[in-house]
Amino acid sequence: MKDMEVTVIENREVIKDHFLLKAKVKGRIPAFRPGQFVMVKIQGPQVFLRRPFTAYECEKDTISILYKVKGVGTRVLSKMKRGEKTFILGPCGRGFSITERELYVVIAGGIGVAGVNLLIKSLKKNVWIFFGTSSSSNLSLLGNLTNYDLFISTLDGTYGKKGDVISLFREKIDDLKNKDVEIFACGPKEMYKSLKDALLKYRLPCQVLYEERMACGMGLCFGCVVETLDPKDPIKRVCYEGPVFSLWELSL
Amino acid sequence: MGTFPLELFGKKLRNPVMNASGTLGYGKEIERLWKISTLGAFVTKGLSVFPHKGNPQPRILDLGFGMLNSIGLQNFGIKRFLEEYTEFFIRRKTPVILNIFGFTEDEYVECGRLIGENPAVLALEANLSCPNVKQGGIIFGKDPKIVGRIVRGLKSVTKIPVLVKLSSEVTDIVEIAYAAYEAGADGLTLINTLPGMWKERDTLVRGGISGPFLKFLALKAIYDCKRSLPIPIVGAGGIMNVKDAILFLEAGCSAIQVGTATFLDPLAIPKIVKGLKAYFKRGQKW
Ligand SMILES: Cc1cc2nc3c(=O)[nH]c(=O)nc-3n(C[C@H](O)[C@H](O)[C@H](O)COP(=O)(O)OP(=O)(O)OC[C@H]3O[C@@H](n4cnc5c(N)ncnc54)[C@H](O)[C@@H]3O)c2cc1C
Ligand SMILES: Cc1cc2nc3c(=O)[nH]c(=O)nc-3n(C[C@H](O)[C@H](O)[C@H](O)COP(=O)(O)O)c2cc1C
Ligand code: FES
């Protein structure tokens, strides 16, 4: 883990309110596992704490994040220009653990696609991607993930199946029951709740990237905790014991 | 004014820089960035007799100029800390200050009793900013009589020096600090967060406000207490960099604690230690 001084080389609006920020690191960046994240220092008068974002792409000396403008911090971040400098702390947290499987299923809700991009790239083959978003105008968030087996839903029905991504996933669930499969998901809490309902039937292995508001991002403040079913230490820090948890371990 | 090395309660410390309670976890987490032995002493997050689960989410609010936290003193209990961490701090040759709290006066005293003799522990820091559940939630640290009773209780069960940590949200902090001193407190930690509140998803969330602005409140509390009492003061509240640290030492603090600054810059503490070393080497010239 390092606190790296970075220079913005690109901060481009991909679709409305969604940005891709690329930053150059002095020297080499440490290796990131899929699902690990960074704490970005955002320089602005109304922003005090750093903000967490999953590493979207990593190369020798550049790191990218794909983010959605949610509030004051991300709004200020979206105004950063090429050449501006800031600090990012990473790699933070534990990422996804990947074991050899016959099939991988990745489910992403909206900006959740940012959390699984590195993962999908490292899985390479036998990946089904379920992507749910509000409208067809958001499809470019998929970037070059279009080379994979894609199942898409939109809330407004302008592309793919109309409805949410878990309803779409439910339609395929019986195809998975006899397969050696692992499921990965990234999206809002409500999505994990309905995913859990959907999976109760077969209890397939499933890892989810869980989000909670953070101050330190490295296990110091106990601000980002989530309740789990672990009998010894039920309360876990998302930034330290997570952000990836087994869906079956969380008490959703 | 603090020096290198520093003597506190008859023990030599490497330097006068500590972390503020609750801002460096249980002590092992930060070692991915720097060694805990960078510190003069490590201060634990608040520990209690029984494990405590803390508050539900949301626990953090960014105020733009500081933060509001509602961690609710989550901790796994003082016994478990002593069992699992004593060895680690001894190996690192880093003395520990145990920040303790209770929901009743007896629970504070019980914390003192549980420690026994522990070679790693430099002092106890009694956080008196918790609500007294038996008396309907008033803050212990607001009543000089209660403060006196807790300190006397602790002093009767342990030989380990007792620091009393106070909030400046009282009418007269000197009155409270004096009660602690009279009861035998060995030092003061000034100051804790200030209580605040916000509303989210229809829930009211109470918490403590910390950050750079606290510096001005802390300095006043420190100055007032320093003038009236002959015991060492450990300064905390809004220290963000070496300049702030020097200001606190100049105000009469024996040592200083860095809290929220670590969240903005995880290297704030090693930078302050380095800066202070250089400052003392130059003969205390800034
Ligand atoms: C491990 C992790 C990885 C993340 N990765 C990404 C990513 O790759 N791309 C991306 O766009 N976002 C990601 N997020 C979410 C991102 O951190 C928040 O959207 C961001 O912090 C909001 O900051 P803000 O100042 O704009 O919002 P604020 O003004 O602080 O709040 C605005 C709204 O955003 C919500 N919010 C605040 N913090 C978080 C949070 N940590 N998670 C979810 N909602 C939050 C608040 O509840 C509020 O409703 C991640 C979060 C975590 C914990
Ligand atoms: C996340 C967080 C947790 C804290 N937990 C404790 C605690 O357990 N016990 C305590 O006495 N003070 C606690 N504090 C208060 C700090 O120790 C310190 O007194 C206060 O934050 C002011 O210093 P700062 O402005 O440098 O952070 C906590 C503060 C923060 C931000
Ligand atoms: S953000 Fe501080 S412990 Fe997770």
XYZ file of C-alpha atoms in Angstrom, chain A residues 30-204:
175
model
C 1.796 -1.409 -6.767
C -0.103 -4.424 -8.115
C -3.890 -4.192 -7.705
C -6.135 -7.212 -7.411
C -9.582 -6.977 -8.988
C -11.975 -5.404 -6.487
C -9.337 -3.467 -4.588
C -9.868 0.260 -4.351
C -8.180 3.613 -3.856
C -8.892 6.569 -1.569
C -8.784 9.700 -3.690
C -7.969 13.076 -2.196
C -10.337 15.574 -3.756
C -9.104 19.152 -3.574
C -12.062 21.426 -3.069
C -13.319 23.861 -0.463
C -16.328 21.759 0.535
C -14.644 18.359 0.527
C -12.781 17.196 3.614
C -12.478 13.409 3.535
C -11.102 11.242 0.752
C -13.476 9.163 -1.366
C -13.233 5.458 -2.264
C -13.285 4.186 -5.867
C -12.512 0.758 -7.286
C -9.468 0.502 -9.510
C -11.026 0.339 -12.976
C -7.842 -0.202 -14.939
C -4.179 -0.420 -13.954
C -1.112 -0.219 -16.117
C 2.560 0.237 -15.244
C 2.269 3.835 -14.157
C -1.361 4.789 -14.744
C -4.497 4.012 -12.849
C -8.078 4.755 -13.868
C -11.353 5.025 -12.045
C -14.820 5.137 -13.565
C -17.195 7.126 -11.387
C -20.654 8.553 -11.179
C -21.370 12.035 -9.875
C -23.376 11.480 -6.683
C -22.739 14.479 -4.476
C -20.316 17.238 -3.678
C -17.099 15.162 -3.726
C -17.639 13.496 -7.076
C -18.859 16.801 -8.543
C -15.620 18.525 -7.564
C -13.655 15.507 -8.814
C -15.377 15.747 -12.192
C -13.999 19.288 -12.588
C -10.372 18.184 -12.270
C -8.322 19.087 -15.316
C -5.462 17.408 -17.112
C -2.184 18.284 -15.409
C -3.695 18.778 -11.936
C -2.120 16.791 -9.122
C -3.609 14.918 -6.203
C -3.006 11.897 -3.967
C -4.420 8.404 -4.119
C -3.954 5.770 -1.458
C -3.975 2.148 -2.556
C -4.361 -0.690 -3.027
C -6.968 -0.737 -0.268
C -8.996 -3.698 0.987
C -9.154 -7.279 -0.126
C -10.315 -7.909 -3.660
C -12.190 -10.791 -5.250
C -10.729 -14.243 -4.793
C -10.625 -16.191 -7.984
C -10.573 -19.977 -8.122
C -10.620 -22.201 -11.185
C -14.235 -22.673 -12.325
C -16.107 -23.948 -15.332
C -18.142 -20.746 -15.567
C -18.053 -17.275 -14.067
C -21.117 -15.088 -13.810
C -20.673 -11.377 -13.224
C -23.640 -9.195 -12.322
C -23.294 -5.416 -12.436
C -25.912 -2.825 -11.617
C -25.349 0.632 -13.109
C -22.028 2.164 -12.083
C -21.323 -1.210 -10.407
C -19.729 -2.101 -13.719
C -16.730 -0.040 -12.563
C -16.191 -2.476 -9.704
C -15.950 -5.588 -11.872
C -14.039 -4.355 -14.922
C -10.608 -5.530 -13.729
C -12.151 -8.774 -12.547
C -13.709 -9.573 -15.913
C -10.465 -8.771 -17.710
C -8.583 -11.165 -15.473
C -11.118 -13.987 -15.906
C -10.734 -13.917 -19.705
C -12.908 -16.917 -20.666
C -16.261 -18.497 -19.827
C -17.742 -15.340 -18.421
C -21.379 -14.355 -18.582
C -22.004 -10.726 -17.839
C -25.358 -9.475 -16.610
C -25.587 -5.710 -16.828
C -28.570 -3.718 -15.691
C -28.998 -0.017 -16.214
C -31.746 2.563 -16.456
C -31.683 3.181 -20.181
C -29.935 2.279 -23.451
C -28.106 5.604 -23.323
C -25.930 4.155 -20.534
C -24.637 1.176 -22.497
C -21.290 2.746 -23.263
C -20.428 2.225 -19.569
C -19.620 -1.312 -20.673
C -16.522 -0.027 -22.465
C -14.913 -2.936 -24.285
C -16.657 -5.595 -22.227
C -18.873 -6.114 -25.270
C -16.606 -8.987 -26.359
C -18.110 -11.179 -23.638
C -21.405 -13.058 -23.373
C -23.704 -10.225 -22.389
C -27.192 -10.195 -20.909
C -28.614 -6.709 -20.647
C -31.647 -5.214 -18.985
C -32.859 -1.633 -18.934
C -35.442 -0.218 -16.572
C -37.136 1.721 -19.378
C -36.995 -1.170 -21.853
C -35.008 0.789 -24.457
C -32.547 -2.096 -24.809
C -32.530 -5.784 -23.823
C -35.048 -6.988 -21.317
C -37.213 -4.454 -19.563
C -36.768 -4.480 -15.794
C -33.987 -4.900 -13.276
C -30.897 -7.032 -13.707
C -31.775 -9.587 -11.031
C -35.090 -10.421 -12.754
C -33.074 -11.014 -15.903
C -30.606 -13.169 -13.997
C -33.450 -15.214 -12.471
C -34.403 -16.396 -15.942
C -31.013 -18.069 -16.351
C -30.585 -19.395 -12.872
C -31.804 -22.927 -13.598
C -29.111 -23.254 -16.283
C -26.500 -22.808 -13.555
C -27.576 -25.403 -11.029
C -25.416 -28.273 -12.297
C -22.458 -26.153 -13.320
C -19.259 -25.452 -11.450
C -19.960 -21.758 -11.253
C -18.926 -18.724 -9.216
C -20.950 -15.528 -9.179
C -19.538 -12.028 -8.672
C -21.657 -8.940 -8.214
C -21.330 -5.203 -7.821
C -24.246 -2.889 -7.317
C -26.432 -1.254 -4.701
C -27.551 -2.945 -1.465
C -31.104 -3.517 -2.750
C -29.645 -5.474 -5.649
C -27.803 -7.766 -3.227
C -30.998 -8.378 -1.291
C -32.884 -9.569 -4.341
C -29.824 -11.490 -5.546
C -29.790 -13.359 -2.257
C -33.476 -14.199 -2.657
C -32.835 -15.409 -6.183
C -29.911 -17.591 -5.130
C -31.504 -19.129 -2.038
C -32.713 -22.024 -4.164
C -29.227 -23.308 -5.098
C -26.957 -21.323 -2.743
C -24.312 -20.911 -5.427
